[in-house]
Coordinates of C-alpha atoms in Angstrom, one line a residue:
M792 CA 108.4 108.7 106.0
Q793 CA 108.2 108.4 102.2
Q794 CA 104.9 109.6 100.8
V795 CA 103.7 108.4 97.4
D796 CA 100.6 108.2 95.3
V797 CA 100.7 104.4 94.8
A798 CA 102.4 101.8 97.0
I799 CA 102.6 98.2 95.7
V800 CA 103.4 95.2 97.9
G801 CA 105.1 92.5 95.8
G802 CA 107.4 92.8 92.8
G803 CA 106.2 89.8 90.8
P804 CA 104.3 89.9 87.5
A805 CA 101.2 91.5 89.0
G806 CA 103.1 94.1 91.1
S807 CA 105.5 95.1 88.4
S808 CA 102.7 95.4 85.8
A809 CA 100.8 97.6 88.3
A810 CA 103.9 99.7 88.8
Y811 CA 104.4 100.3 85.1
E812 CA 100.8 101.4 84.5
A813 CA 100.7 103.6 87.6
A814 CA 103.9 105.3 86.7
V815 CA 102.8 105.9 83.1
Q816 CA 99.9 107.8 84.5
G817 CA 102.3 110.1 86.3
A818 CA 101.7 108.7 89.7
E819 CA 104.6 108.6 92.2
T820 CA 104.9 104.8 92.6
V821 CA 106.9 102.6 94.8
V822 CA 107.2 98.8 94.8
L823 CA 108.0 97.1 98.1
E824 CA 109.6 93.6 97.5
K825 CA 111.3 91.5 100.2
G826 CA 113.4 89.8 97.6
V827 CA 114.8 86.3 97.5
P828 CA 118.0 84.9 95.8
R829 CA 117.8 82.6 92.8
A830 CA 120.6 80.7 91.1
D831 CA 119.5 82.1 87.7
R832 CA 119.2 85.8 88.7
E833 CA 121.7 88.4 89.7
G834 CA 120.6 90.1 92.9
L835 CA 117.3 89.7 94.8
G836 CA 113.9 89.4 93.1
P837 CA 110.4 88.2 93.6
D838 CA 109.7 84.8 95.0
S839 CA 107.1 84.0 92.3
T840 CA 108.0 81.1 90.1
D841 CA 105.9 78.6 88.2
A842 CA 106.3 76.1 85.4
A843 CA 106.7 79.1 83.1
G844 CA 104.6 78.1 80.1
M845 CA 102.4 80.6 78.2
L846 CA 99.6 79.6 75.8
D847 CA 98.9 81.7 72.7
Y848 CA 95.7 83.4 73.9
W849 CA 97.3 84.2 77.3
V850 CA 99.5 86.7 75.5
D851 CA 96.3 88.6 74.5
I852 CA 94.9 88.3 78.1
M853 CA 98.1 90.0 79.3
D854 CA 97.4 92.7 76.8
F855 CA 100.8 92.4 75.2
R856 CA 101.7 92.3 71.5
P857 CA 103.7 89.2 70.7
E858 CA 106.6 91.3 69.5
E859 CA 106.8 93.1 72.8
I860 CA 108.1 90.1 74.6
P861 CA 111.9 90.0 74.5
D862 CA 113.6 87.1 72.7
E863 CA 115.7 86.3 75.8
V864 CA 112.6 85.7 77.8
I865 CA 111.3 83.0 75.5
L866 CA 113.1 79.6 75.7
S867 CA 111.2 77.7 73.0
D868 CA 108.0 77.8 71.1
L869 CA 105.4 75.1 71.8
E870 CA 103.5 73.0 69.3
G871 CA 100.9 71.3 71.5
A872 CA 100.2 69.5 74.7
S873 CA 99.7 65.8 75.6
F874 CA 97.3 64.8 78.4
I875 CA 98.2 61.4 79.7
G876 CA 96.0 59.2 81.9
P877 CA 96.9 55.9 83.5
N878 CA 96.1 54.0 80.2
E879 CA 94.8 56.6 77.7
S880 CA 96.1 59.9 76.3
V881 CA 95.3 62.6 73.8
T882 CA 97.4 65.3 72.2
I883 CA 96.1 68.7 71.1
R884 CA 97.9 71.2 68.8
D885 CA 95.4 74.1 69.0
T886 CA 94.0 75.9 72.1
G887 CA 90.8 76.5 70.2
I888 CA 90.8 80.2 71.1
D889 CA 91.7 83.0 68.7
A890 CA 95.1 84.5 69.5
T891 CA 97.6 86.8 68.0
Y892 CA 100.6 84.7 69.0
P893 CA 101.4 82.5 66.0
E894 CA 102.3 79.3 67.8
F895 CA 100.5 77.1 70.4
G896 CA 102.5 79.0 73.0
F897 CA 106.0 79.2 74.4
A898 CA 108.1 78.1 77.4
F899 CA 109.9 81.0 79.1
H900 CA 112.5 81.9 81.6
R901 CA 110.6 83.1 84.7
A902 CA 113.4 85.2 86.3
R903 CA 114.0 87.0 83.0
F904 CA 110.3 87.6 82.6
D905 CA 110.1 89.1 86.1
D906 CA 113.2 91.2 85.5
W907 CA 111.9 92.5 82.2
L908 CA 108.6 93.6 83.8
R909 CA 110.6 95.4 86.5
E910 CA 112.8 97.1 83.9
R911 CA 109.7 98.4 82.1
A912 CA 108.3 99.7 85.4
E913 CA 111.5 101.5 86.4
S914 CA 111.9 103.0 82.9
A915 CA 108.4 104.5 83.4
G916 CA 109.4 106.1 86.7
A917 CA 108.5 103.6 89.3
T918 CA 111.0 103.0 92.1
Y919 CA 111.7 99.7 93.9
R920 CA 112.7 99.1 97.5
I921 CA 114.0 95.6 97.8
G922 CA 115.4 93.5 100.6
T923 CA 113.1 94.4 103.5
S924 CA 109.7 92.8 104.2
V925 CA 106.4 94.6 105.0
S926 CA 105.3 93.9 108.5
D927 CA 101.9 95.7 108.7
V928 CA 99.5 97.9 106.9
T929 CA 97.2 100.5 108.6
T930 CA 94.5 102.4 106.7
D931 CA 93.1 105.7 107.8
M932 CA 89.7 106.4 106.3
T933 CA 89.4 109.9 107.8
G934 CA 88.5 112.3 104.9
G935 CA 89.4 109.7 102.2
H936 CA 91.9 106.9 102.5
T937 CA 95.6 106.9 103.5
H938 CA 97.7 103.7 104.0
E939 CA 100.8 103.5 106.1
I940 CA 102.9 100.5 105.2
E941 CA 105.3 99.5 108.0
R942 CA 108.6 97.9 107.0
S943 CA 110.7 95.7 109.2
D944 CA 113.6 98.2 108.9
G945 CA 111.4 101.1 110.2
E946 CA 111.5 103.0 107.0
N947 CA 107.7 103.3 106.5
V948 CA 105.8 104.4 103.4
Q949 CA 102.5 106.3 103.2
A950 CA 100.3 106.1 100.1
R951 CA 97.0 107.2 98.9
Y952 CA 96.4 103.9 97.0
L953 CA 97.6 100.4 97.9
I954 CA 98.0 97.5 95.5
L955 CA 98.5 94.1 97.2
A956 CA 100.5 91.8 94.9
D957 CA 102.1 89.4 97.4
G958 CA 101.0 86.2 95.7
P959 CA 99.1 83.2 96.9
Q960 CA 100.9 83.1 100.3
R961 CA 99.2 86.5 101.1
T962 CA 101.6 87.3 103.9
V963 CA 100.5 91.0 103.8
T964 CA 97.2 90.8 102.1
T965 CA 95.3 88.9 104.7
D966 CA 95.7 91.4 107.6
A967 CA 95.5 94.4 105.3
V968 CA 92.1 93.4 103.9
D969 CA 90.8 92.1 107.3
Q970 CA 90.6 95.7 108.4
F971 CA 87.5 96.1 106.2
L972 CA 85.7 92.9 107.2
P973 CA 83.4 92.2 110.2
H974 CA 85.4 91.2 113.3
D975 CA 84.2 87.6 113.1
H976 CA 85.3 87.3 109.4
S977 CA 88.8 87.1 107.8
V978 CA 90.2 86.7 104.3
R979 CA 91.5 83.4 105.7
D980 CA 87.9 82.1 105.7
Y981 CA 88.1 82.3 101.9
L982 CA 91.8 82.1 101.0
D983 CA 93.5 80.3 103.8
S984 CA 96.9 79.2 102.5
N985 CA 96.6 75.6 103.8
I986 CA 93.2 75.2 102.1
A987 CA 93.1 77.4 99.0
N988 CA 96.6 76.6 97.9
H989 CA 98.4 73.7 96.1
I990 CA 102.1 73.2 96.5
A991 CA 104.1 72.9 93.4
Y992 CA 107.6 71.4 93.1
Q993 CA 109.8 71.1 90.0
E994 CA 113.3 70.1 88.9
H995 CA 115.3 71.3 86.0
R996 CA 116.7 68.2 84.3
K997 CA 118.7 67.5 81.2
V998 CA 116.7 65.1 79.1
P999 CA 118.2 62.5 76.7
E1000 CA 118.0 63.9 73.2
E1001 CA 116.0 61.0 71.8
L1002 CA 113.3 61.7 74.4
F1003 CA 113.2 65.5 74.2
D1004 CA 109.9 66.6 72.7
E1005 CA 110.9 70.1 72.1
G1006 CA 107.5 71.5 71.3
L1007 CA 105.2 69.4 73.4
L1008 CA 103.9 70.0 77.0
K1009 CA 103.1 66.8 78.8
F1010 CA 100.6 66.4 81.7
W1011 CA 99.8 63.2 83.6
W1012 CA 96.3 63.0 85.1
G1013 CA 94.9 60.3 87.4
V1014 CA 98.3 59.0 88.4
M1015 CA 98.4 60.7 91.8
P1016 CA 95.6 61.5 94.2
G1017 CA 94.2 65.0 94.9
H1018 CA 92.0 67.5 93.2
T1019 CA 93.9 69.0 90.3
A1020 CA 97.0 67.1 91.3
Y1021 CA 99.3 66.1 88.4
P1022 CA 102.9 65.9 87.2
W1023 CA 104.2 67.6 84.1
I1024 CA 107.2 67.9 81.7
F1025 CA 107.8 71.3 80.1
P1026 CA 110.5 71.4 77.4
N1027 CA 112.7 74.5 77.7
D1028 CA 115.9 74.8 75.7
N1029 CA 119.1 72.9 75.1
N1030 CA 117.4 69.6 76.1
V1031 CA 116.5 71.0 79.5
A1032 CA 113.0 70.4 80.8
R1033 CA 111.1 71.4 83.9
I1034 CA 109.8 68.3 85.4
G1035 CA 107.4 68.9 88.2
L1036 CA 104.0 68.5 89.8
T1037 CA 101.3 70.2 91.8
M1038 CA 99.3 68.7 94.7
P1039 CA 97.1 69.9 97.6
I1040 CA 98.8 71.1 100.7
G1041 CA 98.5 68.8 103.8
M1042 CA 96.8 65.9 102.0
D1043 CA 96.5 62.7 104.2
L1044 CA 97.0 59.3 102.6
A1045 CA 94.3 57.9 104.9
D1046 CA 91.7 60.1 103.1
V1047 CA 92.6 58.7 99.7
E1048 CA 90.0 56.3 98.3
N1049 CA 91.5 53.2 96.6
P1050 CA 95.1 54.4 96.8
Q1051 CA 96.2 51.2 94.9
N1052 CA 94.6 52.7 91.7
Y1053 CA 97.2 55.5 91.5
A1054 CA 100.3 54.6 89.5
L1055 CA 102.6 56.9 91.5
L1056 CA 101.6 55.6 94.9
D1057 CA 103.5 52.6 96.4
P1058 CA 101.8 49.9 98.6
D1059 CA 104.5 50.6 101.2
D1060 CA 103.7 54.4 101.4
E1061 CA 102.6 55.5 104.9
Q1062 CA 102.0 59.1 103.8
I1063 CA 101.7 61.1 100.6
P1064 CA 105.2 61.1 99.0
P1065 CA 107.1 64.4 98.7
G1066 CA 107.4 66.0 95.3
R1067 CA 110.9 64.7 94.6
V1068 CA 109.8 61.1 95.2
Y1069 CA 106.8 61.5 92.9
I1070 CA 109.0 62.8 90.1
R1071 CA 111.5 60.0 90.5
R1072 CA 108.6 57.5 90.3
L1073 CA 107.2 59.2 87.2
L1074 CA 110.5 59.1 85.3
E1075 CA 111.1 55.5 86.3
R1076 CA 107.6 54.5 85.2
E1077 CA 107.8 56.4 81.8
Y1078 CA 111.5 55.6 81.0
P1079 CA 112.3 52.3 82.7
E1080 CA 115.3 51.6 80.6
Y1081 CA 117.1 54.7 81.7
D1082 CA 119.2 55.5 84.8
I1083 CA 117.4 58.6 86.1
E1084 CA 120.2 60.3 88.0
E1085 CA 122.8 59.6 85.2
D1086 CA 120.6 60.1 82.1
F1087 CA 118.4 62.9 83.5
P1088 CA 120.9 65.0 85.5
L1089 CA 119.8 68.1 87.5
V1090 CA 120.8 71.4 86.0
E1091 CA 121.9 73.2 89.1
D1092 CA 122.3 76.7 87.7
R1093 CA 118.6 77.0 87.0
G1094 CA 115.7 77.5 89.3
K1095 CA 115.7 78.8 92.8
R1096 CA 118.2 76.5 94.3
K1097 CA 120.5 73.9 92.7
G1098 CA 118.0 73.1 89.9
T1099 CA 114.9 72.7 92.1
E1100 CA 112.1 75.0 93.3
A1101 CA 108.9 74.8 95.3
Y1102 CA 106.1 77.4 95.3
P1103 CA 102.4 77.8 96.1
I1104 CA 99.7 78.0 93.5
S1105 CA 96.3 79.4 94.5
S1106 CA 93.5 77.0 93.7
T1107 CA 90.3 78.8 94.6
R1108 CA 87.8 81.4 93.4
P1109 CA 88.9 85.0 93.4
I1110 CA 87.8 87.8 95.8
E1111 CA 86.8 91.4 95.0
S1112 CA 88.8 94.2 96.5
P1113 CA 87.8 96.9 99.0
T1114 CA 88.3 99.6 96.5
E1115 CA 86.3 102.1 98.5
A1116 CA 89.3 102.1 100.8
G1117 CA 91.7 102.7 97.9
V1118 CA 92.9 99.0 98.0
A1119 CA 93.2 96.6 95.1
V1120 CA 94.2 92.9 95.5
V1121 CA 95.7 91.5 92.3
G1122 CA 97.0 88.2 90.8
G1123 CA 97.6 85.2 93.1
A1124 CA 96.8 87.3 96.2
M1125 CA 93.2 87.7 95.0
G1126 CA 92.9 84.0 94.1
A1127 CA 92.8 84.7 90.3
T1128 CA 95.5 82.2 89.5
S1129 CA 94.7 78.5 89.3
A1130 CA 96.3 75.1 90.0
F1131 CA 94.1 73.7 87.2
H1132 CA 95.9 75.6 84.4
E1133 CA 99.4 75.6 86.1
G1134 CA 99.7 79.0 87.7
G1135 CA 98.5 82.2 86.2
D1136 CA 101.1 84.8 85.1
H1137 CA 98.7 86.0 82.4
V1138 CA 95.9 86.9 84.8
A1139 CA 98.5 88.3 87.3
V1140 CA 99.9 90.6 84.7
R1141 CA 96.4 91.7 83.5
T1142 CA 94.9 92.4 86.9
G1143 CA 98.1 94.2 87.9
K1144 CA 97.9 96.4 84.8
I1145 CA 94.3 97.3 85.4
A1146 CA 94.8 98.1 89.1
G1147 CA 97.9 100.2 88.4
Q1148 CA 96.3 102.2 85.6
L1149 CA 93.2 103.0 87.6
A1150 CA 95.1 103.8 90.8
G1151 CA 97.3 106.2 88.7
Q1152 CA 94.2 107.9 87.4
G1153 CA 92.6 108.1 90.8
R1154 CA 89.7 105.8 89.6
L1155 CA 90.4 102.6 91.6
D1156 CA 86.7 102.3 92.4
R1157 CA 86.3 100.8 88.9
Y1158 CA 88.8 98.0 89.5
N1159 CA 86.4 95.1 90.4
R1160 CA 84.3 95.8 87.3
E1161 CA 87.2 96.1 85.0
W1162 CA 89.1 93.0 86.0
K1163 CA 86.0 90.9 85.6
R1164 CA 85.5 92.3 82.2
A1165 CA 89.1 91.5 81.2
I1166 CA 89.7 88.0 82.8
G1167 CA 86.3 86.9 83.9
E1168 CA 85.8 84.5 81.1
E1169 CA 89.2 82.9 81.8
V1170 CA 88.5 82.5 85.5
R1171 CA 85.0 81.2 84.9
R1172 CA 86.3 78.6 82.5
N1173 CA 88.9 77.4 84.9
V1174 CA 86.6 77.3 87.9
S1175 CA 84.0 75.3 85.8
L1176 CA 86.6 72.7 84.7
A1177 CA 88.1 72.4 88.2
D1178 CA 84.7 71.9 89.7
M1179 CA 83.7 69.4 87.1
V1180 CA 86.7 67.1 87.7
R1181 CA 86.5 67.3 91.5
G1182 CA 86.3 63.7 92.8
W1183 CA 87.4 62.1 89.5
N1184 CA 89.3 58.8 89.8
P1185 CA 91.9 57.3 87.5
D1186 CA 89.2 55.6 85.4
D1187 CA 87.4 58.9 84.9
W1188 CA 90.5 60.5 83.4
D1189 CA 91.1 57.5 81.1
D1190 CA 87.5 57.6 79.9
T1191 CA 87.7 61.3 79.2
F1192 CA 91.0 61.1 77.3
R1193 CA 89.7 58.2 75.2
L1194 CA 86.6 60.1 74.5
V1195 CA 88.4 63.2 73.4
D1196 CA 90.8 61.3 71.3
N1197 CA 88.0 59.5 69.6
M1198 CA 86.2 62.8 68.9
L1199 CA 89.4 64.5 67.6
N1200 CA 90.2 61.5 65.3
R1201 CA 86.8 60.2 64.2
G1202 CA 88.3 58.8 60.9
E1203 CA 90.2 56.2 62.8
Y1204 CA 87.1 54.6 64.5
S1205 CA 84.1 52.7 63.4
P1206 CA 80.7 54.4 63.1
S1207 CA 79.5 52.7 66.3
Q1208 CA 82.5 53.9 68.2
A1209 CA 82.1 57.4 66.8
L1210 CA 78.4 57.4 67.8
G1211 CA 79.2 56.3 71.3
S1212 CA 81.9 58.9 71.7
G1213 CA 79.5 61.5 70.3
L1214 CA 76.8 60.7 72.9
S1215 CA 79.3 60.7 75.7
G1216 CA 80.9 63.8 74.4
I1217 CA 77.5 65.6 74.4
R1218 CA 77.1 64.7 78.0
L1219 CA 80.6 65.9 78.9
V1220 CA 80.2 69.2 77.0
A1221 CA 76.7 69.7 78.5
E1222 CA 78.0 69.3 82.0
Y1223 CA 80.8 71.8 81.4
K1224 CA 78.4 74.3 79.9
L1225 CA 75.9 73.9 82.7
R1226 CA 78.6 74.5 85.3
K1227 CA 79.8 77.5 83.4
L1228 CA 76.3 78.9 83.1
S1229 CA 75.8 78.5 86.9
L1230 CA 78.9 80.8 87.4
G1231 CA 77.5 83.6 85.3
S1232 CA 77.1 87.2 86.5
G1233 CA 80.3 87.0 88.5
R1234 CA 79.2 84.0 90.7
Y1235 CA 82.7 82.7 90.5
V1236 CA 83.6 85.4 93.0
Q1237 CA 83.5 84.3 96.6
L1238 CA 84.0 87.6 98.5
R1239 CA 82.1 90.6 97.2
Q1240 CA 82.8 94.3 97.5
N1241 CA 79.5 94.7 99.5
D1242 CA 80.8 92.3 102.1
Y1243 CA 83.4 94.9 103.3
L1244 CA 82.6 97.5 106.0
F1245 CA 83.8 101.1 105.7

């Protein structure tokens, strides 16, 4: 049995970031990654894709300098984002948060990003064991903490510290953490994959040159039902865009209020359409004069499989880790990523870095405090916004985009319109601030360290 200081389950952004930091501290570190094939990657790698866009201040949250990110990872710089409702829209060209990255953000190649993080970790001394899944984790708390990680090939690993970075599906995390909860409780009570997750689906398509907004992200809100359910277009490079959406898992059309109000639902629908149907309807609605299959062809050498990919995105509040047992849960596995802001590579990287560094130093007991200090404001902001829009209908999105557009472009409106927008804006901002205030002192966390038993 291999014995190491730090074992990490999952080789995505959180896991590889943890591996680098632990190895830099001199800890013997191993990453256990089951590995999946992708059309745009040589060999096996993590099953951890998303729409792959990075905002300017997210680079700072990751604790990277802009120049550290390799040119081959970045596909294109972004200039702004358009938020489009059923009838109203607004475009912003500034995130409003101080950042070292000089542009609004960038679109990036996810497989290259993952591979770059792995190369950093290996260069620091971490080793990777790829191609076999983890089947179980057993923790012995006799005289400290020791973790035995069982692998399906029988080649087990024993470690002093365990970092769980298996993403929002939490195939290993759930049982590993349940060891430290009362028998009538489970991590599933907080992070059940069918409740806490959204499913995302996207297609890589070539976009007609005259339609390709190279620097502009586009998000459509209020056109499909579901909390934080929306389609998007992310420009990449060479007129290729990621066209996708996120929506709740297992949503029932019978539970949708006023389905006729959603532009991407059809009166003949008997159930919620699959992602590919939603995307087809979006493109037909936005570009009716084009033949979708001919003018927006799939780019089959990108993504996981023939230009398409599906993946879960956690949409919940994060949990604290049972650090007294030498365990840290990071990134999507802890619920720190969000469907509201389209994934969360930035918080995955940062939580992984913190856990890896502290495990490598033998100070993992500080992890819960340190991750909240680093990303707490980001999580609090996203939870506040997601809570605020829960239950919104298409008219609510139109009203908000019209309001924000008025406020950003006051010179184009009469004094009475500006005044009305101002009063409505005050109410909108006040609601957001009140919700954010209610989540102070870490109240955005739903499972506390004190809830664990040792």
